[in-house]
Amino acid sequence: AQKITQTQPGMFVQEKEAVTLDCTYDTSDQSYGLFWYKQPSSGEMIFLIYQGSYDEQNATEGRYSLNFQKARKSANLVISASQLGDSAMYFCAMREDNQGGKLIFGQGTELSVKP
Amino acid sequence: GAGVSQSPSNKVTEKGKDVELRCDPISGHTALYWYRQSLGQGLEFLIYFQGNSAPDKSGLPSDRFSAERTGGSVSTLTIQRTQQEDSAVYLCASRPQGPDTEAFFGQGTRLTVV
């Protein structure tokens, strides 16, 4: 079974608009961490945002926020005021602490920002 | 260097040959991960080292794949008798101790088996 599911292979958004990238996860652990990474066409992996399972507040980093709904096991990434440079692959990942810190990634969502 | 370093950046090898891919993690990082990424695909977990614990090898696709981490630092991923389906980008990442720390990635090694 997939541990991390990203159901949107590709998304389009108009420049300056907000976009939500979906991520659901599957774990029986109580302690885990959720991450989002960006991978532009250059191939580098860029860390965006982190949410711990015990964090009560949704994480925010600049234009990025993480909509964490623990009961639904979802950790959607919201990008506000999209920019052309946001066009990239976006990966959701989960670290399960009872698995020793193993980090598992979803299949990714390709975001294209239109001018 | 300040970041995770992988070498070589590109490797072309003939089918059936063995290859070694190297990863130099960020100094002091206790965790080290290897992933495989085929063109346009997600990151496939291969193996994970954490300190002195036994590595989590659950993602290695076959016994042709192995990895070691010497002295808690440099890691080498070895693929024996390479096949064309091994062609991919192999990414290494390291992470410092702590529950809320992110993994830092290298630039990857692009492996092409011809």
PDB file of C-alpha atoms in Angstrom:
ATOM      1  CA  ALA A   1       0.000   0.000   0.000  1.00  0.00           C
ATOM      2  CA  GLN A   2       1.162   3.512  -0.786  1.00  0.00           C
ATOM      3  CA  LYS A   3       2.322   5.352   2.285  1.00  0.00           C
ATOM      4  CA  ILE A   4       2.205   8.750   0.592  1.00  0.00           C
ATOM      5  CA  THR A   5      -0.363   9.508  -2.091  1.00  0.00           C
ATOM      6  CA  GLN A   6      -0.320  12.534  -4.359  1.00  0.00           C
ATOM      7  CA  THR A   7      -3.356  12.227  -6.593  1.00  0.00           C
ATOM      8  CA  GLN A   8      -2.607  15.142  -8.927  1.00  0.00           C
ATOM      9  CA  PRO A   9       0.047  14.209 -11.504  1.00  0.00           C
ATOM     10  CA  GLY A  10      -0.160  17.707 -12.984  1.00  0.00           C
ATOM     11  CA  MET A  11      -1.655  21.050 -12.009  1.00  0.00           C
ATOM     12  CA  PHE A  12      -1.962  24.436 -13.707  1.00  0.00           C
ATOM     13  CA  VAL A  13      -2.317  27.758 -11.924  1.00  0.00           C
ATOM     14  CA  GLN A  14      -2.467  31.335 -13.118  1.00  0.00           C
ATOM     15  CA  GLU A  15       0.327  33.591 -11.972  1.00  0.00           C
ATOM     16  CA  LYS A  16      -0.513  35.446  -8.715  1.00  0.00           C
ATOM     17  CA  GLU A  17      -3.252  32.992  -7.795  1.00  0.00           C
ATOM     18  CA  ALA A  18      -3.113  30.446  -4.949  1.00  0.00           C
ATOM     19  CA  VAL A  19      -2.882  26.704  -5.545  1.00  0.00           C
ATOM     20  CA  THR A  20      -3.295  23.654  -3.314  1.00  0.00           C
ATOM     21  CA  LEU A  21      -1.308  20.471  -3.892  1.00  0.00           C
ATOM     22  CA  ASP A  22      -2.834  17.406  -2.262  1.00  0.00           C
ATOM     23  CA  CYS A  23      -1.065  14.824  -0.121  1.00  0.00           C
ATOM     24  CA  THR A  24      -2.523  12.019   1.949  1.00  0.00           C
ATOM     25  CA  TYR A  25      -0.508   9.610   4.056  1.00  0.00           C
ATOM     26  CA  ASP A  26      -0.930   6.296   5.771  1.00  0.00           C
ATOM     27  CA  THR A  27       0.676   5.482   9.102  1.00  0.00           C
ATOM     28  CA  SER A  28      -0.200   3.885  12.405  1.00  0.00           C
ATOM     29  CA  ASP A  29       2.593   5.773  14.162  1.00  0.00           C
ATOM     30  CA  GLN A  30       1.703   8.567  16.580  1.00  0.00           C
ATOM     31  CA  SER A  31       4.991  10.353  15.961  1.00  0.00           C
ATOM     32  CA  TYR A  32       5.865  11.322  12.415  1.00  0.00           C
ATOM     33  CA  GLY A  33       6.914  14.273  10.314  1.00  0.00           C
ATOM     34  CA  LEU A  34       5.619  15.549   7.004  1.00  0.00           C
ATOM     35  CA  PHE A  35       7.722  17.421   4.476  1.00  0.00           C
ATOM     36  CA  TRP A  36       7.305  19.128   1.132  1.00  0.00           C
ATOM     37  CA  TYR A  37      10.137  19.432  -1.374  1.00  0.00           C
ATOM     38  CA  LYS A  38      10.343  21.259  -4.696  1.00  0.00           C
ATOM     39  CA  GLN A  39      12.302  19.872  -7.633  1.00  0.00           C
ATOM     40  CA  PRO A  40      12.768  22.300 -10.533  1.00  0.00           C
ATOM     41  CA  SER A  41      13.893  21.117 -13.940  1.00  0.00           C
ATOM     42  CA  SER A  42      17.510  21.462 -12.797  1.00  0.00           C
ATOM     43  CA  GLY A  43      16.924  18.390 -10.612  1.00  0.00           C
ATOM     44  CA  GLU A  44      17.927  19.750  -7.226  1.00  0.00           C
ATOM     45  CA  MET A  45      15.694  18.946  -4.260  1.00  0.00           C
ATOM     46  CA  ILE A  46      14.688  22.058  -2.310  1.00  0.00           C
ATOM     47  CA  PHE A  47      13.118  21.750   1.148  1.00  0.00           C
ATOM     48  CA  LEU A  48      10.016  23.906   1.532  1.00  0.00           C
ATOM     49  CA  ILE A  49       8.159  23.191   4.751  1.00  0.00           C
ATOM     50  CA  TYR A  50       7.833  20.756   7.673  1.00  0.00           C
ATOM     51  CA  GLN A  51       4.934  19.713   9.909  1.00  0.00           C
ATOM     52  CA  GLY A  52       5.342  17.506  12.968  1.00  0.00           C
ATOM     53  CA  SER A  53       2.517  15.189  13.954  1.00  0.00           C
ATOM     54  CA  TYR A  54       2.233  16.827  17.359  1.00  0.00           C
ATOM     55  CA  ASP A  55       2.232  20.386  16.013  1.00  0.00           C
ATOM     56  CA  GLU A  56      -1.159  21.957  16.622  1.00  0.00           C
ATOM     57  CA  GLN A  57      -0.624  24.902  14.333  1.00  0.00           C
ATOM     58  CA  ASN A  58      -0.313  24.595  10.577  1.00  0.00           C
ATOM     59  CA  ALA A  59       3.239  25.283   9.430  1.00  0.00           C
ATOM     60  CA  THR A  60       3.933  28.369   7.328  1.00  0.00           C
ATOM     61  CA  GLU A  61       7.069  29.485   5.488  1.00  0.00           C
ATOM     62  CA  GLY A  62       6.640  32.654   3.478  1.00  0.00           C
ATOM     63  CA  ARG A  63       4.241  31.914   0.606  1.00  0.00           C
ATOM     64  CA  TYR A  64       4.040  28.243   1.597  1.00  0.00           C
ATOM     65  CA  SER A  65       1.640  26.864   4.157  1.00  0.00           C
ATOM     66  CA  LEU A  66       0.749  23.324   5.063  1.00  0.00           C
ATOM     67  CA  ASN A  67      -2.920  22.502   5.628  1.00  0.00           C
ATOM     68  CA  PHE A  68      -2.541  19.687   8.168  1.00  0.00           C
ATOM     69  CA  GLN A  69      -5.676  17.652   8.880  1.00  0.00           C
ATOM     70  CA  LYS A  70      -4.508  14.875  11.161  1.00  0.00           C
ATOM     71  CA  ALA A  71      -7.788  12.973  11.408  1.00  0.00           C
ATOM     72  CA  ARG A  72      -8.053  12.845   7.629  1.00  0.00           C
ATOM     73  CA  LYS A  73      -4.317  12.092   7.301  1.00  0.00           C
ATOM     74  CA  SER A  74      -3.803  14.871   4.827  1.00  0.00           C
ATOM     75  CA  ALA A  75      -1.008  17.425   4.533  1.00  0.00           C
ATOM     76  CA  ASN A  76      -1.799  19.657   1.591  1.00  0.00           C
ATOM     77  CA  LEU A  77       0.630  22.329   0.448  1.00  0.00           C
ATOM     78  CA  VAL A  78      -0.801  25.766  -0.279  1.00  0.00           C
ATOM     79  CA  ILE A  79       1.234  28.161  -2.391  1.00  0.00           C
ATOM     80  CA  SER A  80      -0.076  31.708  -2.335  1.00  0.00           C
ATOM     81  CA  ALA A  81       0.539  34.324  -5.016  1.00  0.00           C
ATOM     82  CA  SER A  82       2.061  31.859  -7.502  1.00  0.00           C
ATOM     83  CA  GLN A  83       5.124  32.964  -9.433  1.00  0.00           C
ATOM     84  CA  LEU A  84       6.514  31.667 -12.721  1.00  0.00           C
ATOM     85  CA  GLY A  85       9.483  30.299 -10.768  1.00  0.00           C
ATOM     86  CA  ASP A  86       7.143  28.027  -8.837  1.00  0.00           C
ATOM     87  CA  SER A  87       6.812  25.790 -11.911  1.00  0.00           C
ATOM     88  CA  ALA A  88       8.385  22.514 -10.774  1.00  0.00           C
ATOM     89  CA  MET A  89       7.708  19.042  -9.396  1.00  0.00           C
ATOM     90  CA  TYR A  90       6.515  19.011  -5.800  1.00  0.00           C
ATOM     91  CA  PHE A  91       6.989  16.019  -3.537  1.00  0.00           C
ATOM     92  CA  CYS A  92       5.317  15.224  -0.252  1.00  0.00           C
ATOM     93  CA  ALA A  93       7.287  13.023   2.155  1.00  0.00           C
ATOM     94  CA  MET A  94       6.766  11.351   5.517  1.00  0.00           C
ATOM     95  CA  ARG A  95       9.226  10.314   8.184  1.00  0.00           C
ATOM     96  CA  GLU A  96       7.920   7.646  10.548  1.00  0.00           C
ATOM     97  CA  ASP A  97       9.747   7.854  13.843  1.00  0.00           C
ATOM     98  CA  ASN A  98       8.962   4.268  14.797  1.00  0.00           C
ATOM     99  CA  GLN A  99      10.629   3.198  11.573  1.00  0.00           C
ATOM    100  CA  GLY A 100      13.852   4.766  12.755  1.00  0.00           C
ATOM    101  CA  GLY A 101      13.461   7.897  10.707  1.00  0.00           C
ATOM    102  CA  LYS A 102      12.975   6.369   7.259  1.00  0.00           C
ATOM    103  CA  LEU A 103      11.804   9.039   4.807  1.00  0.00           C
ATOM    104  CA  ILE A 104       9.298   8.031   2.115  1.00  0.00           C
ATOM    105  CA  PHE A 105       8.208  10.196  -0.833  1.00  0.00           C
ATOM    106  CA  GLY A 106       5.056  10.425  -2.897  1.00  0.00           C
ATOM    107  CA  GLN A 107       5.017  10.299  -6.695  1.00  0.00           C
ATOM    108  CA  GLY A 108       4.935  14.060  -7.040  1.00  0.00           C
ATOM    109  CA  THR A 109       2.778  16.732  -8.645  1.00  0.00           C
ATOM    110  CA  GLU A 110       4.009  18.764 -11.586  1.00  0.00           C
ATOM    111  CA  LEU A 111       2.927  22.377 -11.177  1.00  0.00           C
ATOM    112  CA  SER A 112       2.869  24.739 -14.128  1.00  0.00           C
ATOM    113  CA  VAL A 113       2.340  28.451 -13.516  1.00  0.00           C
ATOM    114  CA  LYS A 114       0.816  30.322 -16.461  1.00  0.00           C
ATOM    115  CA  PRO A 115       1.635  33.999 -17.099  1.00  0.00           C
TER     116      PRO A 115
ATOM    117  CA  GLY B   1      32.047  21.655   1.287  1.00  0.00           C
ATOM    118  CA  ALA B   2      28.842  22.812   2.858  1.00  0.00           C
ATOM    119  CA  GLY B   3      26.460  20.498   1.051  1.00  0.00           C
ATOM    120  CA  VAL B   4      25.977  16.851   0.208  1.00  0.00           C
ATOM    121  CA  SER B   5      28.403  15.856  -2.503  1.00  0.00           C
ATOM    122  CA  GLN B   6      27.843  12.998  -4.937  1.00  0.00           C
ATOM    123  CA  SER B   7      30.254  11.585  -7.460  1.00  0.00           C
ATOM    124  CA  PRO B   8      30.383  11.029 -10.294  1.00  0.00           C
ATOM    125  CA  SER B   9      27.696  13.403 -11.532  1.00  0.00           C
ATOM    126  CA  ASN B  10      27.250  11.284 -14.656  1.00  0.00           C
ATOM    127  CA  LYS B  11      28.166   7.668 -15.327  1.00  0.00           C
ATOM    128  CA  VAL B  12      27.733   5.686 -18.525  1.00  0.00           C
ATOM    129  CA  THR B  13      28.422   1.990 -18.189  1.00  0.00           C
ATOM    130  CA  GLU B  14      27.997  -1.129 -20.255  1.00  0.00           C
ATOM    131  CA  LYS B  15      25.394  -3.675 -19.330  1.00  0.00           C
ATOM    132  CA  GLY B  16      26.852  -6.280 -17.009  1.00  0.00           C
ATOM    133  CA  LYS B  17      29.519  -4.030 -15.485  1.00  0.00           C
ATOM    134  CA  ASP B  18      29.632  -3.064 -11.807  1.00  0.00           C
ATOM    135  CA  VAL B  19      29.366   0.577 -10.734  1.00  0.00           C
ATOM    136  CA  GLU B  20      30.070   2.440  -7.509  1.00  0.00           C
ATOM    137  CA  LEU B  21      28.335   5.687  -6.622  1.00  0.00           C
ATOM    138  CA  ARG B  22      29.712   7.844  -3.825  1.00  0.00           C
ATOM    139  CA  CYS B  23      28.013  10.165  -1.370  1.00  0.00           C
ATOM    140  CA  ASP B  24      29.750  12.584   1.005  1.00  0.00           C
ATOM    141  CA  PRO B  25      27.154  13.779   3.513  1.00  0.00           C
ATOM    142  CA  ILE B  26      27.201  17.029   5.413  1.00  0.00           C
ATOM    143  CA  SER B  27      29.629  16.743   8.318  1.00  0.00           C
ATOM    144  CA  GLY B  28      27.922  15.723  11.530  1.00  0.00           C
ATOM    145  CA  HIS B  29      24.750  14.436   9.910  1.00  0.00           C
ATOM    146  CA  THR B  30      23.820  11.113  11.440  1.00  0.00           C
ATOM    147  CA  ALA B  31      21.253   9.946   8.890  1.00  0.00           C
ATOM    148  CA  LEU B  32      21.987   9.115   5.242  1.00  0.00           C
ATOM    149  CA  TYR B  33      19.502   8.046   2.569  1.00  0.00           C
ATOM    150  CA  TRP B  34      19.771   6.711  -0.970  1.00  0.00           C
ATOM    151  CA  TYR B  35      16.957   7.097  -3.492  1.00  0.00           C
ATOM    152  CA  ARG B  36      16.477   6.226  -7.144  1.00  0.00           C
ATOM    153  CA  GLN B  37      14.549   8.505  -9.468  1.00  0.00           C
ATOM    154  CA  SER B  38      13.608   7.381 -12.950  1.00  0.00           C
ATOM    155  CA  LEU B  39      12.738  10.015 -15.552  1.00  0.00           C
ATOM    156  CA  GLY B  40       9.608  11.925 -14.544  1.00  0.00           C
ATOM    157  CA  GLN B  41       8.978   9.674 -11.559  1.00  0.00           C
ATOM    158  CA  GLY B  42       9.022   9.987  -7.793  1.00  0.00           C
ATOM    159  CA  LEU B  43      11.834   9.107  -5.412  1.00  0.00           C
ATOM    160  CA  GLU B  44      12.111   5.393  -4.783  1.00  0.00           C
ATOM    161  CA  PHE B  45      13.604   4.659  -1.354  1.00  0.00           C
ATOM    162  CA  LEU B  46      16.602   2.328  -1.488  1.00  0.00           C
ATOM    163  CA  ILE B  47      18.452   2.289   1.836  1.00  0.00           C
ATOM    164  CA  TYR B  48      18.794   4.316   5.030  1.00  0.00           C
ATOM    165  CA  PHE B  49      21.650   4.575   7.523  1.00  0.00           C
ATOM    166  CA  GLN B  50      21.170   6.055  10.996  1.00  0.00           C
ATOM    167  CA  GLY B  51      24.202   6.390  13.215  1.00  0.00           C
ATOM    168  CA  ASN B  52      25.562   3.024  14.274  1.00  0.00           C
ATOM    169  CA  SER B  53      22.255   1.196  13.814  1.00  0.00           C
ATOM    170  CA  ALA B  54      21.843  -1.559  11.265  1.00  0.00           C
ATOM    171  CA  PRO B  55      20.820   0.014   7.936  1.00  0.00           C
ATOM    172  CA  ASP B  56      17.254  -0.245   6.653  1.00  0.00           C
ATOM    173  CA  LYS B  57      17.769  -2.076   3.357  1.00  0.00           C
ATOM    174  CA  SER B  58      14.085  -2.668   2.688  1.00  0.00           C
ATOM    175  CA  GLY B  59      14.059  -0.644  -0.537  1.00  0.00           C
ATOM    176  CA  LEU B  60      16.922  -2.337  -2.364  1.00  0.00           C
ATOM    177  CA  PRO B  61      15.327  -3.793  -5.531  1.00  0.00           C
ATOM    178  CA  SER B  62      17.571  -6.847  -5.846  1.00  0.00           C
ATOM    179  CA  ASP B  63      20.686  -8.475  -4.418  1.00  0.00           C
ATOM    180  CA  ARG B  64      22.692  -6.724  -7.140  1.00  0.00           C
ATOM    181  CA  PHE B  65      22.356  -3.562  -5.059  1.00  0.00           C
ATOM    182  CA  SER B  66      24.327  -2.955  -1.880  1.00  0.00           C
ATOM    183  CA  ALA B  67      25.519   0.021   0.116  1.00  0.00           C
ATOM    184  CA  GLU B  68      27.863   0.725   2.937  1.00  0.00           C
ATOM    185  CA  ARG B  69      28.671   3.690   5.086  1.00  0.00           C
ATOM    186  CA  THR B  70      32.177   3.851   6.455  1.00  0.00           C
ATOM    187  CA  GLY B  71      32.969   5.587   9.725  1.00  0.00           C
ATOM    188  CA  GLY B  72      29.508   7.085   9.884  1.00  0.00           C
ATOM    189  CA  SER B  73      30.355   9.384   7.021  1.00  0.00           C
ATOM    190  CA  VAL B  74      30.945   8.561   3.339  1.00  0.00           C
ATOM    191  CA  SER B  75      28.594   6.086   1.709  1.00  0.00           C
ATOM    192  CA  THR B  76      29.006   3.999  -1.421  1.00  0.00           C
ATOM    193  CA  LEU B  77      26.127   2.467  -3.384  1.00  0.00           C
ATOM    194  CA  THR B  78      27.265  -0.475  -5.507  1.00  0.00           C
ATOM    195  CA  ILE B  79      25.291  -1.972  -8.371  1.00  0.00           C
ATOM    196  CA  GLN B  80      26.639  -5.252  -9.689  1.00  0.00           C
ATOM    197  CA  ARG B  81      26.002  -6.626 -13.173  1.00  0.00           C
ATOM    198  CA  THR B  82      24.134  -3.498 -14.223  1.00  0.00           C
ATOM    199  CA  GLN B  83      20.988  -3.798 -16.327  1.00  0.00           C
ATOM    200  CA  GLN B  84      19.360  -1.212 -18.582  1.00  0.00           C
ATOM    201  CA  GLU B  85      16.501  -0.790 -16.096  1.00  0.00           C
ATOM    202  CA  ASP B  86      19.049   0.465 -13.564  1.00  0.00           C
ATOM    203  CA  SER B  87      19.370   3.662 -15.614  1.00  0.00           C
ATOM    204  CA  ALA B  88      18.151   6.499 -13.387  1.00  0.00           C
ATOM    205  CA  VAL B  89      19.306   9.368 -11.206  1.00  0.00           C
ATOM    206  CA  TYR B  90      20.564   8.165  -7.839  1.00  0.00           C
ATOM    207  CA  LEU B  91      20.068  10.735  -5.100  1.00  0.00           C
ATOM    208  CA  CYS B  92      21.746  10.813  -1.711  1.00  0.00           C
ATOM    209  CA  ALA B  93      20.525  12.848   1.254  1.00  0.00           C
ATOM    210  CA  SER B  94      21.740  13.419   4.795  1.00  0.00           C
ATOM    211  CA  ARG B  95      19.946  14.693   7.863  1.00  0.00           C
ATOM    212  CA  PRO B  96      21.138  15.885  11.258  1.00  0.00           C
ATOM    213  CA  GLN B  97      19.952  14.465  14.552  1.00  0.00           C
ATOM    214  CA  GLY B  98      16.551  15.709  15.725  1.00  0.00           C
ATOM    215  CA  PRO B  99      12.873  15.054  15.024  1.00  0.00           C
ATOM    216  CA  ASP B 100      12.111  18.178  13.039  1.00  0.00           C
ATOM    217  CA  THR B 101      15.148  18.324  10.814  1.00  0.00           C
ATOM    218  CA  GLU B 102      14.922  18.148   7.053  1.00  0.00           C
ATOM    219  CA  ALA B 103      17.017  16.044   4.728  1.00  0.00           C
ATOM    220  CA  PHE B 104      19.555  17.797   2.502  1.00  0.00           C
ATOM    221  CA  PHE B 105      20.041  16.342  -0.955  1.00  0.00           C
ATOM    222  CA  GLY B 106      23.011  16.040  -3.240  1.00  0.00           C
ATOM    223  CA  GLN B 107      22.815  16.811  -6.944  1.00  0.00           C
ATOM    224  CA  GLY B 108      22.558  13.164  -7.826  1.00  0.00           C
ATOM    225  CA  THR B 109      24.408  10.750 -10.085  1.00  0.00           C
ATOM    226  CA  ARG B 110      22.845  10.141 -13.471  1.00  0.00           C
ATOM    227  CA  LEU B 111      23.515   6.501 -14.387  1.00  0.00           C
ATOM    228  CA  THR B 112      23.059   5.316 -17.955  1.00  0.00           C
ATOM    229  CA  VAL B 113      23.446   1.641 -18.751  1.00  0.00           C
ATOM    230  CA  VAL B 114      24.016   0.949 -22.441  1.00  0.00           C
TER     231      VAL B 114
END
